[in-house]
PDB file of C-alpha atoms in Angstrom:
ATOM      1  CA  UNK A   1     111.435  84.354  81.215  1.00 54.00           C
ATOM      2  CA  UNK A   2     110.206  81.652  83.902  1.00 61.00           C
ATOM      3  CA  UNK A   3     109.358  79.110  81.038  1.00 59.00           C
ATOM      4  CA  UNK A   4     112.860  79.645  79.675  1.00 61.00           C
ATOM      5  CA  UNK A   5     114.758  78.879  82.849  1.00 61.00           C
ATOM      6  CA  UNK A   6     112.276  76.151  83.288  1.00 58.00           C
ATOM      7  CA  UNK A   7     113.029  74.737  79.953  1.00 58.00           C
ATOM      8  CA  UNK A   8     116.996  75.327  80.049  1.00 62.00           C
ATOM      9  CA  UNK A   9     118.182  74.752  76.510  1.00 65.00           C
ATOM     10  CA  UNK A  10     115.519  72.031  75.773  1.00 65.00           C
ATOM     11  CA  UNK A  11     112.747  72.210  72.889  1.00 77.00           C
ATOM     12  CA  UNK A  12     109.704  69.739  74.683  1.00 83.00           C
ATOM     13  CA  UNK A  13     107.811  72.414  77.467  1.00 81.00           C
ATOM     14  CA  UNK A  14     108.398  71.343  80.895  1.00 81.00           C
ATOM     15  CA  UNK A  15     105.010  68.748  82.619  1.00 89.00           C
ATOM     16  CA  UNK A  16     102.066  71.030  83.434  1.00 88.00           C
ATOM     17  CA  UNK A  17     102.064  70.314  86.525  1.00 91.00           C
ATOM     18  CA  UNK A  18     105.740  71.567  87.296  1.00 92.00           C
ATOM     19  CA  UNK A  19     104.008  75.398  87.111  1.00 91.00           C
ATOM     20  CA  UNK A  20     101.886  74.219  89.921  1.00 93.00           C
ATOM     21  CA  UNK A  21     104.569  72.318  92.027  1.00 95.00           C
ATOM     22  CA  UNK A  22     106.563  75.898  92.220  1.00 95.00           C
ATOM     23  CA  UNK A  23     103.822  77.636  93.284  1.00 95.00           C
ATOM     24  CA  UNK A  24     103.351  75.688  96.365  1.00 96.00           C
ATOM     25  CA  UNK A  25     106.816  75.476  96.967  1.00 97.00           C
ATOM     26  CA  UNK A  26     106.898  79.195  96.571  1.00 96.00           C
ATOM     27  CA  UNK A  27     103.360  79.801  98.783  1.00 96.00           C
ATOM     28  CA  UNK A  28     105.224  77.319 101.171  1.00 97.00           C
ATOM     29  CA  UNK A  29     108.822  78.953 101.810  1.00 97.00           C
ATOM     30  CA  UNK A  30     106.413  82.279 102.224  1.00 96.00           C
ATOM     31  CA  UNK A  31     104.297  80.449 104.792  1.00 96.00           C
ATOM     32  CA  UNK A  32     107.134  79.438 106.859  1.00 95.00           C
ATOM     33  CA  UNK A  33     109.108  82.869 106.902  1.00 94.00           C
ATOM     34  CA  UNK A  34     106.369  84.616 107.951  1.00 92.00           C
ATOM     35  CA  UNK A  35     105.799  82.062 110.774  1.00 92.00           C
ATOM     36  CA  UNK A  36     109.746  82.483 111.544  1.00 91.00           C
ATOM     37  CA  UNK A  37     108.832  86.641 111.387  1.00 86.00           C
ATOM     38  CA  UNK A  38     106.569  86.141 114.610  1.00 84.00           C
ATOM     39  CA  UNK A  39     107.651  83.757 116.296  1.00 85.00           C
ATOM     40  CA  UNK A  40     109.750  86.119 118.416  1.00 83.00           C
ATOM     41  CA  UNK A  41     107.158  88.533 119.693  1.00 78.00           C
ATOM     42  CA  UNK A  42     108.690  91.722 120.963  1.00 81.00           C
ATOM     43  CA  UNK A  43     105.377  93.100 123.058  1.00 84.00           C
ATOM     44  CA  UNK A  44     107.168  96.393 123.613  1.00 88.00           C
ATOM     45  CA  UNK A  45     106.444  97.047 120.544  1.00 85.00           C
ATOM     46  CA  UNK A  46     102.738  96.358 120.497  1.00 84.00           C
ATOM     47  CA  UNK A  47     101.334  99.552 121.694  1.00 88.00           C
ATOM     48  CA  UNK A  48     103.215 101.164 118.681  1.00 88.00           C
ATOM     49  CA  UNK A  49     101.472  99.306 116.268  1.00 84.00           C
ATOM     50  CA  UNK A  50      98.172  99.161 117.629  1.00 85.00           C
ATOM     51  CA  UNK A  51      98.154 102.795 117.277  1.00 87.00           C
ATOM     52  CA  UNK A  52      99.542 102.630 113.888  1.00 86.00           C
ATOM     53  CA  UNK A  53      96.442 100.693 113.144  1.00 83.00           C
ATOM     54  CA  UNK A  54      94.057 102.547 115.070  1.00 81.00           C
ATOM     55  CA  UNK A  55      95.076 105.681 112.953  1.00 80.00           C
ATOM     56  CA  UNK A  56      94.905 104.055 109.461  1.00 79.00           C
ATOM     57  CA  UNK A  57      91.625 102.449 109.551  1.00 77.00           C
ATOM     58  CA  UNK A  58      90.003 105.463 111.824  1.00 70.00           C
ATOM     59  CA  UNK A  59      91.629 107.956 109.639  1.00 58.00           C
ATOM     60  CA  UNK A  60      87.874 109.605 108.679  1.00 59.00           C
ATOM     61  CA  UNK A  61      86.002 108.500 111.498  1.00 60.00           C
ATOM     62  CA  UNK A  62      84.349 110.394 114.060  1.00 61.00           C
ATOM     63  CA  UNK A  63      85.767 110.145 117.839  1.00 62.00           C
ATOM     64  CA  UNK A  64      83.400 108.293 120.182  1.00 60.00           C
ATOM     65  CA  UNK A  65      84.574 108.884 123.720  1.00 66.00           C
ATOM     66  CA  UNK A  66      85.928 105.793 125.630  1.00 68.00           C
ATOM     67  CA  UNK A  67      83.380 103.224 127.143  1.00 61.00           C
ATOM     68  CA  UNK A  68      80.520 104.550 124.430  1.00 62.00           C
ATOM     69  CA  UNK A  69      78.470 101.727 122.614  1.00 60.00           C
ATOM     70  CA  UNK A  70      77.986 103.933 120.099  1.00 60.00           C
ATOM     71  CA  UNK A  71      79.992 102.827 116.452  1.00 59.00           C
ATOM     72  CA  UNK A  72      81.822 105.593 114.761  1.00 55.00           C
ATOM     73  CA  UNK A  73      81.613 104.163 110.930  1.00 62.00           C
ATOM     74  CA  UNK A  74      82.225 106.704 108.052  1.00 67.00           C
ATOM     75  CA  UNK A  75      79.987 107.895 105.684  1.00 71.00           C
ATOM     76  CA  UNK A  76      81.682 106.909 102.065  1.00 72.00           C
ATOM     77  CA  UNK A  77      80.515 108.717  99.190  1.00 76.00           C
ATOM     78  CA  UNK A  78      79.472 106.653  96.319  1.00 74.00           C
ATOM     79  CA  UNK A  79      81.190 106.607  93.564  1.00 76.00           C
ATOM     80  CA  UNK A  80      80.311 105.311  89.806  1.00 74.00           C
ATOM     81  CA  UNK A  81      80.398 101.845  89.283  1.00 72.00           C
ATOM     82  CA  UNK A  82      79.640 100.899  93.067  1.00 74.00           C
ATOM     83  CA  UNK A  83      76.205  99.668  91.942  1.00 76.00           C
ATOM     84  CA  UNK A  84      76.852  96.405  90.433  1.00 77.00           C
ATOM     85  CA  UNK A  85      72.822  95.609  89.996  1.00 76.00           C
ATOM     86  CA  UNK A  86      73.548  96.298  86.049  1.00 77.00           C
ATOM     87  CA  UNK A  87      75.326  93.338  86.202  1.00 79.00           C
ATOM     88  CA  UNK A  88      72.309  91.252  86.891  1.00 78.00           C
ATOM     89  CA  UNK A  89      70.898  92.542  83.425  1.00 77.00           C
ATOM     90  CA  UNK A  90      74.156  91.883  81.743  1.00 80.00           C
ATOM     91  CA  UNK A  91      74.679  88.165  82.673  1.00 82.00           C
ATOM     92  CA  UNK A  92      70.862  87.578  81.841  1.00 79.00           C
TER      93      UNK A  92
END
């Protein structure tokens, strides 16, 4: 669908490089609205997603009371296919 509206009604393919040109344009419009997103900070709301954060990537861990040095990481259980030392046989 892109290379159509790229190409309009013409039969030669648009310059190779015109692919890569949108992309950056692209990559750069989303660059500069997400600087336009912050650049009004509203620290009330902060706290709010600090928690937010705190609860998603904590979500399994185990509380350590405040002011401990101890780290509180998850145990994951492996799963199949989390090994990749196969792969060194493989690309032998």
């Amino acid at each position: 669908m892109i290379g159509t509206l790229l190409m309009g009604s013409r039969t030669t393919p648009p310059p190779s490089w015109l692919l890569t040109f949108v992309d950056l344009v692209l990559l750069l419009l989303t660059f500069f609205t997400m600087l336009f997103a912050v650049s009004r900070p509203d620290p009330a709301r902060y706290p709010a997603v600090a928690e937010s954060y705190r609860e998603s990537f904590a979500a399994d861990a185990i509380p350590v009371p405040r002011g401990s040095s101890a780290l509180s990481f998850a145990r994951v259980p492996n799963r199949a296919g989390d090994n990749l030392a196969y792969l060194e046989g493989v690309l032998r």
